[in-house]
mmCIF file of C-alpha atoms and ligand atoms in Angstrom:
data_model
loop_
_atom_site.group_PDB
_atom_site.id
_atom_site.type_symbol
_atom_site.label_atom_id
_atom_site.label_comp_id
_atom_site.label_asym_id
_atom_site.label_seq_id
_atom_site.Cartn_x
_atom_site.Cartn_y
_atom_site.Cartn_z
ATOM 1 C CA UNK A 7 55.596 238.691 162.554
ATOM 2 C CA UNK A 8 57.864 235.847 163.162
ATOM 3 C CA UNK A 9 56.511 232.182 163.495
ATOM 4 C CA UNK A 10 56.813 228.433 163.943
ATOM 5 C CA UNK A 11 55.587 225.593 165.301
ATOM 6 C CA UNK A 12 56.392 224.852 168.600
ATOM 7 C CA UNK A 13 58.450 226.541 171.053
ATOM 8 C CA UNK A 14 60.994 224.302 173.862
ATOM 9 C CA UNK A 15 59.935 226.143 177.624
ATOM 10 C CA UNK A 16 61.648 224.845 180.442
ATOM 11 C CA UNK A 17 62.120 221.388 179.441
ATOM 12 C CA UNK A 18 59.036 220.668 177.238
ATOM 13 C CA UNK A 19 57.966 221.669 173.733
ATOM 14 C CA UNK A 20 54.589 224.025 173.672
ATOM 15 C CA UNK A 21 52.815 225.823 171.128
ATOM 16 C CA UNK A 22 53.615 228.601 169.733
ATOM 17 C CA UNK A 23 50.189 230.408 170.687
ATOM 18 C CA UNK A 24 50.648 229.421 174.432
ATOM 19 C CA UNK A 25 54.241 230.054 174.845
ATOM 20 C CA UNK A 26 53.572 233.166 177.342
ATOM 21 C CA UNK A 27 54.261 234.247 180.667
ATOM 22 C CA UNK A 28 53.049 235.734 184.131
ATOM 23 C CA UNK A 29 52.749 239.953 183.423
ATOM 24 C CA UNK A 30 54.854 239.411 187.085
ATOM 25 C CA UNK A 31 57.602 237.750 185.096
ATOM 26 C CA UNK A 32 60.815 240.619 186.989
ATOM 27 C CA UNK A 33 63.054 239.796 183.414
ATOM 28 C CA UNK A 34 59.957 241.529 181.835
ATOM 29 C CA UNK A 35 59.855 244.740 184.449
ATOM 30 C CA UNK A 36 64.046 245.296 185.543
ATOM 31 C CA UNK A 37 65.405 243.551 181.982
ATOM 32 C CA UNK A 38 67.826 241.132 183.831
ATOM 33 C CA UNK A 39 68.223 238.186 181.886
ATOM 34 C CA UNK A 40 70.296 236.485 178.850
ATOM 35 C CA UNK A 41 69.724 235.561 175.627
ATOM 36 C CA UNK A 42 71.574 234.361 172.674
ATOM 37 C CA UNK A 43 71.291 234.360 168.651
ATOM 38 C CA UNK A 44 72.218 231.495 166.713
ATOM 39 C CA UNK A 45 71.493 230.912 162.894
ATOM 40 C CA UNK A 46 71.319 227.567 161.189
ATOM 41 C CA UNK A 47 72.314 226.837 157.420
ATOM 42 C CA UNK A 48 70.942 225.039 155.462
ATOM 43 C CA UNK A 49 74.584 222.988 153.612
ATOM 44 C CA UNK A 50 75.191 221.915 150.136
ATOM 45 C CA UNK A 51 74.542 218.527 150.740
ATOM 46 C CA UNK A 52 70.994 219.656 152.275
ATOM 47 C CA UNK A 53 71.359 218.360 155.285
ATOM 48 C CA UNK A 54 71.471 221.510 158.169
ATOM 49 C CA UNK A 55 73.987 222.804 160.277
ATOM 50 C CA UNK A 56 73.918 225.068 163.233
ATOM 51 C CA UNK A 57 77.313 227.597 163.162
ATOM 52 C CA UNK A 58 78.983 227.157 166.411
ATOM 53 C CA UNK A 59 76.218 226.148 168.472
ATOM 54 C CA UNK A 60 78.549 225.059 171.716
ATOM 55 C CA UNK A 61 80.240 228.326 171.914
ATOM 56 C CA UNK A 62 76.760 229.920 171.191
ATOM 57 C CA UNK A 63 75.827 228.043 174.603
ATOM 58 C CA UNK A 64 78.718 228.749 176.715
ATOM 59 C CA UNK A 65 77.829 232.208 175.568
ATOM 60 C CA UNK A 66 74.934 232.161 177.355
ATOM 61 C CA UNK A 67 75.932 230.452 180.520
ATOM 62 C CA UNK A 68 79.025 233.253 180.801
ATOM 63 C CA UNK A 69 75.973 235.475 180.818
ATOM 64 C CA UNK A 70 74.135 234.088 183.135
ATOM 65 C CA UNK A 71 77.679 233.911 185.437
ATOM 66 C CA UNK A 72 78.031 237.412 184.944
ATOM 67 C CA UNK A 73 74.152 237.904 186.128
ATOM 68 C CA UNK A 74 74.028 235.902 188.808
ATOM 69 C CA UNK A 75 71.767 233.553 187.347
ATOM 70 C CA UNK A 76 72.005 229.869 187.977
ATOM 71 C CA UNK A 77 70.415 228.357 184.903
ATOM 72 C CA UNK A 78 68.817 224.789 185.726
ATOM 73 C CA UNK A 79 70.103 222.982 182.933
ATOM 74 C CA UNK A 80 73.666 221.815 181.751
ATOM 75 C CA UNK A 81 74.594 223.439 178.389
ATOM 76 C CA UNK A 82 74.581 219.845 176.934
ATOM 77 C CA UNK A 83 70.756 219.834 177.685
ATOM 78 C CA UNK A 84 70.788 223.663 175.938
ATOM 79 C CA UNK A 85 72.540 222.922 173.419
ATOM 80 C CA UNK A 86 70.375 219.592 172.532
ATOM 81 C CA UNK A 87 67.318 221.556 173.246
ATOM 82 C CA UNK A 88 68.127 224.221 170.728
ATOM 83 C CA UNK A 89 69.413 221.804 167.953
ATOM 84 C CA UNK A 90 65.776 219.855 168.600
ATOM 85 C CA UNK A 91 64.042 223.081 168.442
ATOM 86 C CA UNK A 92 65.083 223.748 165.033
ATOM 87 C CA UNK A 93 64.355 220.051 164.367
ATOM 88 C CA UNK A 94 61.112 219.792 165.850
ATOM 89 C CA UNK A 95 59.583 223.268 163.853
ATOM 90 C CA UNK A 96 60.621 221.386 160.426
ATOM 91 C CA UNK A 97 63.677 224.227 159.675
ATOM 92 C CA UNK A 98 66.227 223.669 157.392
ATOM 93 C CA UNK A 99 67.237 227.132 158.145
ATOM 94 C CA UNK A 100 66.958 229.888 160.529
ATOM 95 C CA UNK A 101 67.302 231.707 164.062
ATOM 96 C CA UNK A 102 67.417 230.034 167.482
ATOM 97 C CA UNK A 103 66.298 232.413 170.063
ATOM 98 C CA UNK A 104 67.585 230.925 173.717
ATOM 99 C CA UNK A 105 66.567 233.433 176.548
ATOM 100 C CA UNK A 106 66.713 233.218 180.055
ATOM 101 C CA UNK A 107 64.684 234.718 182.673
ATOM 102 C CA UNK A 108 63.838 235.374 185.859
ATOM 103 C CA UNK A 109 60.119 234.717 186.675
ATOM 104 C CA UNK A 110 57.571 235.518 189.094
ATOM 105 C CA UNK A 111 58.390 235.873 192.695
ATOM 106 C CA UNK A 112 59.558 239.074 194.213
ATOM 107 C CA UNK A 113 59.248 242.436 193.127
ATOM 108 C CA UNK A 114 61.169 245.080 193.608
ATOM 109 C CA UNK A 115 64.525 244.685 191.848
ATOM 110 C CA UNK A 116 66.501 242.105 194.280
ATOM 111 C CA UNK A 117 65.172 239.039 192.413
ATOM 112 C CA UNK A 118 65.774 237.031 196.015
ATOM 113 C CA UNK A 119 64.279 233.615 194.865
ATOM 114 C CA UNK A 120 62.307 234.515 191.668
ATOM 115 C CA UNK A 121 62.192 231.082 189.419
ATOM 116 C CA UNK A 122 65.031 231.023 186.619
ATOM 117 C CA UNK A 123 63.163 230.285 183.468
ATOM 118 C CA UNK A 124 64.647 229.251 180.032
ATOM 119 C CA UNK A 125 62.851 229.514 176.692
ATOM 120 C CA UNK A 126 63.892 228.223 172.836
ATOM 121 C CA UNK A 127 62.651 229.597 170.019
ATOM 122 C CA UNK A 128 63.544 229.273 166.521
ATOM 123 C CA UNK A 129 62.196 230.388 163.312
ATOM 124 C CA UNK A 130 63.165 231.437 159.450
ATOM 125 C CA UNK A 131 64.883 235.150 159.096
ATOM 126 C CA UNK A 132 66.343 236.174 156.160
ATOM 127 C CA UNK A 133 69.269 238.854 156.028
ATOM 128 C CA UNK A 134 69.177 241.086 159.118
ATOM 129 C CA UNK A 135 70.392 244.180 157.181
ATOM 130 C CA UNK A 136 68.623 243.226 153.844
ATOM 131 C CA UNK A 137 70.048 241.137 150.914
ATOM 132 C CA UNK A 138 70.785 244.139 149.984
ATOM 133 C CA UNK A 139 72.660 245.380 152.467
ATOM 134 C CA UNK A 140 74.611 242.348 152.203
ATOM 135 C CA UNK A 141 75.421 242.603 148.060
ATOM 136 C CA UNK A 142 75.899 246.679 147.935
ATOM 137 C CA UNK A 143 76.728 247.273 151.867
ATOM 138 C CA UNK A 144 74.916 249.592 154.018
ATOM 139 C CA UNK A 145 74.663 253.190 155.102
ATOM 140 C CA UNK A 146 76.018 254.092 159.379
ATOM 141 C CA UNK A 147 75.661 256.495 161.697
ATOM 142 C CA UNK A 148 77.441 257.068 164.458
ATOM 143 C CA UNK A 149 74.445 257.088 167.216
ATOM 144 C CA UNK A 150 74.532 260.413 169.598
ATOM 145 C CA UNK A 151 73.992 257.377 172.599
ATOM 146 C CA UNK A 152 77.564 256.110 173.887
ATOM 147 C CA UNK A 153 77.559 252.285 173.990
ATOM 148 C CA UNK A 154 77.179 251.268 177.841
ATOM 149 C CA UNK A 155 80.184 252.103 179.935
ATOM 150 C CA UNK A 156 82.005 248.717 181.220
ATOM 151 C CA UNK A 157 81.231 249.517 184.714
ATOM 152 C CA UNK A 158 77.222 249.963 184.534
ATOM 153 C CA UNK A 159 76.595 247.393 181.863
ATOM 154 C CA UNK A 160 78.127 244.540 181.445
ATOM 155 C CA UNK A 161 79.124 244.554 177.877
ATOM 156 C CA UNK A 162 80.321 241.086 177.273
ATOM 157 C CA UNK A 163 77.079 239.250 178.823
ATOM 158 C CA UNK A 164 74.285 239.425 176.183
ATOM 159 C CA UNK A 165 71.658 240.830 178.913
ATOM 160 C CA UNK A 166 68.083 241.822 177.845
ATOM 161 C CA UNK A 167 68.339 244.987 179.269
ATOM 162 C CA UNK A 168 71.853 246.033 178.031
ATOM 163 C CA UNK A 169 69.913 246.040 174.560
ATOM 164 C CA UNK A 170 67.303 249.510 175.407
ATOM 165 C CA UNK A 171 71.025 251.216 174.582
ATOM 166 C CA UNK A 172 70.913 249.017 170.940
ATOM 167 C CA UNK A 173 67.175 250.268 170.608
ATOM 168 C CA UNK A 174 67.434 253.573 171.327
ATOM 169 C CA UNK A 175 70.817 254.056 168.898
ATOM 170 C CA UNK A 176 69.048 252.228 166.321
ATOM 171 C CA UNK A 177 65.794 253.875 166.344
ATOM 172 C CA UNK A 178 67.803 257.318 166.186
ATOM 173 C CA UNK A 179 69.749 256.509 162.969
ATOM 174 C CA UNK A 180 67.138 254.898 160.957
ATOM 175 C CA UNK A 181 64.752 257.868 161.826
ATOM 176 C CA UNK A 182 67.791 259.656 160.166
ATOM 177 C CA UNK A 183 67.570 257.747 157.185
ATOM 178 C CA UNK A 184 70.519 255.300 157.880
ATOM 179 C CA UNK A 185 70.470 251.299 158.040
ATOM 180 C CA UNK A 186 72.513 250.875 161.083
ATOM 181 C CA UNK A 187 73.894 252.424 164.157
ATOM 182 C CA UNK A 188 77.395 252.889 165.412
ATOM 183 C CA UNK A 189 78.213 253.213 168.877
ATOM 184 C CA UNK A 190 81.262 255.095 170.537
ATOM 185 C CA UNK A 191 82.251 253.563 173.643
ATOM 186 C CA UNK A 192 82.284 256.413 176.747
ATOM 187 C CA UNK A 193 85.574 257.993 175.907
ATOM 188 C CA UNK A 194 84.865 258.742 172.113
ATOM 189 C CA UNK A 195 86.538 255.409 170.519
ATOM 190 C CA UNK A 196 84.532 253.083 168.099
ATOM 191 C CA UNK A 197 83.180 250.347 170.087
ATOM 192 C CA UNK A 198 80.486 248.173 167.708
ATOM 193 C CA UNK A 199 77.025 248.251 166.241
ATOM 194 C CA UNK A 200 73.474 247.982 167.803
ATOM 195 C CA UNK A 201 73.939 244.420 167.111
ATOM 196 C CA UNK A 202 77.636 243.645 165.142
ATOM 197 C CA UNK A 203 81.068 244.064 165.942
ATOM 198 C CA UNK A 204 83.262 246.094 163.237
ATOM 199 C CA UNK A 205 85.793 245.638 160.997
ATOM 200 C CA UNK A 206 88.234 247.762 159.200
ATOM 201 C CA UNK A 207 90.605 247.420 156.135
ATOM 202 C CA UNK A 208 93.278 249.811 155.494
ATOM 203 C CA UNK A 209 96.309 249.455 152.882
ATOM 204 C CA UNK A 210 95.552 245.241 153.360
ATOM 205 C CA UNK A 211 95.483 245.322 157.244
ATOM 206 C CA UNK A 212 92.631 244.721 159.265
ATOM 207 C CA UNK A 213 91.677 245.924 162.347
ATOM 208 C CA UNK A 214 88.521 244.983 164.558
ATOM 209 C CA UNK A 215 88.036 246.947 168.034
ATOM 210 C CA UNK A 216 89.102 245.423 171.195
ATOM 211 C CA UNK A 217 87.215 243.709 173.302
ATOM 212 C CA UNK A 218 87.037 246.334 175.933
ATOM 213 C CA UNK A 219 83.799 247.557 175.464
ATOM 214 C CA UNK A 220 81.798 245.282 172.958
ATOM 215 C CA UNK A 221 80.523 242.384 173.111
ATOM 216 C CA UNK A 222 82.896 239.379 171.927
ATOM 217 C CA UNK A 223 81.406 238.149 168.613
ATOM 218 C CA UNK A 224 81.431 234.668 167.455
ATOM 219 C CA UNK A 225 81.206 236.014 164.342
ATOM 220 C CA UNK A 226 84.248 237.740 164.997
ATOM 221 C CA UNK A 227 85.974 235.297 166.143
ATOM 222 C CA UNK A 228 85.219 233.290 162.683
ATOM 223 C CA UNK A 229 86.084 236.396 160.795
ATOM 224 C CA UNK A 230 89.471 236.760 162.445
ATOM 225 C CA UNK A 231 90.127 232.425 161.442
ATOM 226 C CA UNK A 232 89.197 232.837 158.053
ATOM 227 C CA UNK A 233 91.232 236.285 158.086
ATOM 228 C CA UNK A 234 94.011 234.502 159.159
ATOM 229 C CA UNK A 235 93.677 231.616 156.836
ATOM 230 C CA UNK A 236 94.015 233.950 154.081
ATOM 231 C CA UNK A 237 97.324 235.656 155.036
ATOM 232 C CA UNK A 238 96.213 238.834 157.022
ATOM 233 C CA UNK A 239 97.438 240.330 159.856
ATOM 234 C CA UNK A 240 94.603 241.442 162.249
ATOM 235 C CA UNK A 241 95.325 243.628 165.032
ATOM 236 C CA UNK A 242 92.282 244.672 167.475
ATOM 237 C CA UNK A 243 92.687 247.665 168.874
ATOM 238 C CA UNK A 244 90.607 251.198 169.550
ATOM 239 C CA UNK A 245 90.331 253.193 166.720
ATOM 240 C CA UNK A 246 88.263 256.438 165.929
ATOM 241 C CA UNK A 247 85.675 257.281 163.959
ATOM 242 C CA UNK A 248 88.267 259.104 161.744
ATOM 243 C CA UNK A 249 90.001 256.336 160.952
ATOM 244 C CA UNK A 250 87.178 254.921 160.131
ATOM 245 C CA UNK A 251 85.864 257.613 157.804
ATOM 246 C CA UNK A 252 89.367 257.120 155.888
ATOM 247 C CA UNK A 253 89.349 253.202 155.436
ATOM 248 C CA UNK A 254 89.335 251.392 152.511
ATOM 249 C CA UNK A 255 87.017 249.215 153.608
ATOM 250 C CA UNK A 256 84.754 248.160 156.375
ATOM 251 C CA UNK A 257 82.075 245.736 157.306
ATOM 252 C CA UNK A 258 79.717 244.242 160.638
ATOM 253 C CA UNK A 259 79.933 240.628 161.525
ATOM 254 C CA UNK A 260 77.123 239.443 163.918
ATOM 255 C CA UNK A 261 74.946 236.175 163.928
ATOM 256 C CA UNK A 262 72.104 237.885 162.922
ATOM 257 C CA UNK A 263 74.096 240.739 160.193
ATOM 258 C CA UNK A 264 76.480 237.611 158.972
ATOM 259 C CA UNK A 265 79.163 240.041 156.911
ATOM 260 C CA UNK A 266 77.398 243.246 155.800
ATOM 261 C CA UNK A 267 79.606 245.344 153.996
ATOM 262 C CA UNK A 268 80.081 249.100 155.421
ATOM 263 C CA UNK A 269 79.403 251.777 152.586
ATOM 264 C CA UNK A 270 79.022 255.010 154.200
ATOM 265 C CA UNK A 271 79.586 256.498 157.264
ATOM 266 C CA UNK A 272 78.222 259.632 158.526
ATOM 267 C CA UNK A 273 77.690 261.034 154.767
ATOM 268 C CA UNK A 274 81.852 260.084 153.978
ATOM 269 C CA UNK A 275 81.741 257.019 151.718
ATOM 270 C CA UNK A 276 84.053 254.258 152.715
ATOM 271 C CA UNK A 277 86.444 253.848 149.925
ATOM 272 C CA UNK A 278 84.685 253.369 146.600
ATOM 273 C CA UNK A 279 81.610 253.239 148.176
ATOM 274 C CA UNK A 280 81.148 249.687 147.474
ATOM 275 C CA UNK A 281 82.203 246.603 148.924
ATOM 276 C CA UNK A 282 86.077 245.833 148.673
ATOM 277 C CA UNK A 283 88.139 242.826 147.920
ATOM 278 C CA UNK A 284 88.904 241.831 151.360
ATOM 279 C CA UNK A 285 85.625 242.582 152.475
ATOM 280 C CA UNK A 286 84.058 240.616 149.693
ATOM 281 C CA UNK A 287 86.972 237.991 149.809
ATOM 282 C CA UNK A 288 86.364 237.009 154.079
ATOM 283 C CA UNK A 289 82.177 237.349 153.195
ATOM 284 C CA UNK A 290 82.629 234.497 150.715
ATOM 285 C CA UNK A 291 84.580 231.805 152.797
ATOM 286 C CA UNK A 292 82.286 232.957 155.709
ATOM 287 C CA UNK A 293 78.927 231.601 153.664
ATOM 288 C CA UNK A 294 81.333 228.336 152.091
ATOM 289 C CA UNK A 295 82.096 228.080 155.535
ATOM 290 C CA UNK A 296 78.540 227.931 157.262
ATOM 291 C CA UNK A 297 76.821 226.165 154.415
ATOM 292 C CA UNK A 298 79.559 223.396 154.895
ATOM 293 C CA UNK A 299 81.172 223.888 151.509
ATOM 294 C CA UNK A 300 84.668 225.027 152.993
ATOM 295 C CA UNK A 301 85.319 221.680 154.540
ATOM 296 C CA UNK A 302 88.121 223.547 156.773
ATOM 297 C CA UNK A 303 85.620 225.048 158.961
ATOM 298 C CA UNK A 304 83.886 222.035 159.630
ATOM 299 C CA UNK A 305 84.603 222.319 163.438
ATOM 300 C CA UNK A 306 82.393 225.094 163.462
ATOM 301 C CA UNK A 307 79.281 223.104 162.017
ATOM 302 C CA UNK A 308 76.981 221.413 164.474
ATOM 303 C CA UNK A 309 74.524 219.559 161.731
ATOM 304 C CA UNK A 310 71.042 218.205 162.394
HETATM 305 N N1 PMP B 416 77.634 243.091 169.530
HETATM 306 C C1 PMP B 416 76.372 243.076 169.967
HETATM 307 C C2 PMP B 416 75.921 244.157 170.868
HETATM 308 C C3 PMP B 416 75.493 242.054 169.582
HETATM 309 O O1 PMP B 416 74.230 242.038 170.010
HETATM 310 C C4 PMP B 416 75.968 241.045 168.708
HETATM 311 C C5 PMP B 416 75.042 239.954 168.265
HETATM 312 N N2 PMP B 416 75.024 238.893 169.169
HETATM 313 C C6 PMP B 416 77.295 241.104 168.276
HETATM 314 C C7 PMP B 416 78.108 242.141 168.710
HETATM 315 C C8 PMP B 416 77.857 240.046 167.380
HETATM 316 O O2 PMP B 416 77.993 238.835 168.077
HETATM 317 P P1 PMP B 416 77.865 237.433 167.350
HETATM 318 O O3 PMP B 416 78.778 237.481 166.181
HETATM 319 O O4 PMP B 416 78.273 236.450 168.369
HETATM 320 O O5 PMP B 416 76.448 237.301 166.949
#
């Protein structure tokens, strides 16, 4: 089990052991409320950095718009709160947790004036998908569950309950024997991961899904910079799981994934089976640029 210190609820720092909450809490019984993953690094000059903690923060308040839920603190104060989270557990690196939730009140599932509550956690995780996972790639299934159709979840807020479709995907594949699932959005096109958005390489052109049905990844959005930076076109568009099957490469970006390489899909390996050049080529600048060793991606370094 995970653990730190000290974790930041509603404006004050409490213990670990007595961070809980009322078994009334509605978040906890209907899944409405938003949450957010952040990672810190620790850089090459040892001091530690936080990858894109304001967008990680207006994130979560684009959320909580989406929701309906007014959250009762600026995201200056959340993103302060977060950065002295990490600070105040002692971390050089790790995860930062945010979550917002509706409290005790009504039941039923209007929340009519149920408390908005907002929690910070943070403690060490090492490579989501294994290290690995991260050095050879990992094995996917495409999950038999359709990622959440745009018009009953709402697939670009990061809400609690939109992630019982993640669980229920993942839990399938791995009792397959797979590492990771792959979800199709409703009409059959690749859409992203339980937890990553997707990238493929064919013939030196890149191709990530559109945003239609996923949810927008900050990772993503570095991938696509440092993609850029290095001379590639990237379109985002749907694709199939064909064209998947027949890429030379592909890969997951999330906060929590970072840049896992994509060996196998479905029993079809993905190229060579092992990570390619361009996969291997982005996955490098991505940890130069997080551990503050690419000074070009400073802007994306919020150090502590
Ligand atoms: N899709 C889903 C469903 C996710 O949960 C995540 C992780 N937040 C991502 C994509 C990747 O987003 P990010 O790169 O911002 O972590």
């Amino acid at each position: 089990m995970v653990k730190a210190s000290k974790i930041w609820m509603d404006g004050r720092f409490v213990d670990w052991a007595d961070a809980n909450v009322h078994i009334m809490t509605h978040t906890l019984h209907y899944g409405l409320g938003v949450f957010e993953g952040i990672r810190c690094y620790e850089c090459v000059d040892g001091r530690s950095a936080i990858f894109r903690l304001p967008e990680h923060t207006k994130r979560l308040f684009a959320s909580a718009h989406i929701s309906q839920i007014k959250i009762p603190f600026t995201e200056a104060e959340i993103s302060e709160a977060s950065a002295e989270t990490v600070r105040v557990n002692g971390l050089k690196q790790g995860y930062i947790r945010p979550l917002v939730y509706l409290g005790a009140g009504s039941m039923g599932v209007y929340p009519k004036d149920n408390p908005v509550r907002v929690a910070i956690a943070a403690w060490q995780w090492g490579a989501y998908l294994g290290e690995d996972g991260l050095t050879n790639g990992i094995r996917v299934k495409v999950s038999s569950f359709s990622r959440n159709h745009v018009n009953s979840g709402m697939t670009k807020a990061k809400i609690v309950g939109n992630y019982v479709n993640s669980i229920l995907a993942k839990r399938e594949v791995i009792a397959a024997g797979f590492d990771e699932a792959l979800l199709l959005d409703t009409e059959g096109f690749v859409s992203e991961g339980s937890g990553e958005n997707i990238f493929i390489i064919k013939d030196g052109a890149i191709k990530t899904t559109s945003l239609t049905s996923i949810l927008k990844g900050i990772t993503r959005d570095a991938i696509i910079r440092i993609a850029h930076d290095k001379g590639f076109v990237v379109t985002e568009e749907r694709f199939t799981r064909d064209e998947l099957y027949t890429a030379d490469e592909a890969f997951f970006t999330g906060t929590a994934a970072e840049i896992t390489p994509i060996r196998e899909v479905d029993g079809r390996l993905i190229g060579t089976g092992k990570p390619g050049p361009v996969t291997k080529a982005v996955q490098e600048t991505f940890f130069d640029a997080v551990k503050g060793k690419d000074k070009s991606y400073d802007d994306w370094l919020w150090y502590i």
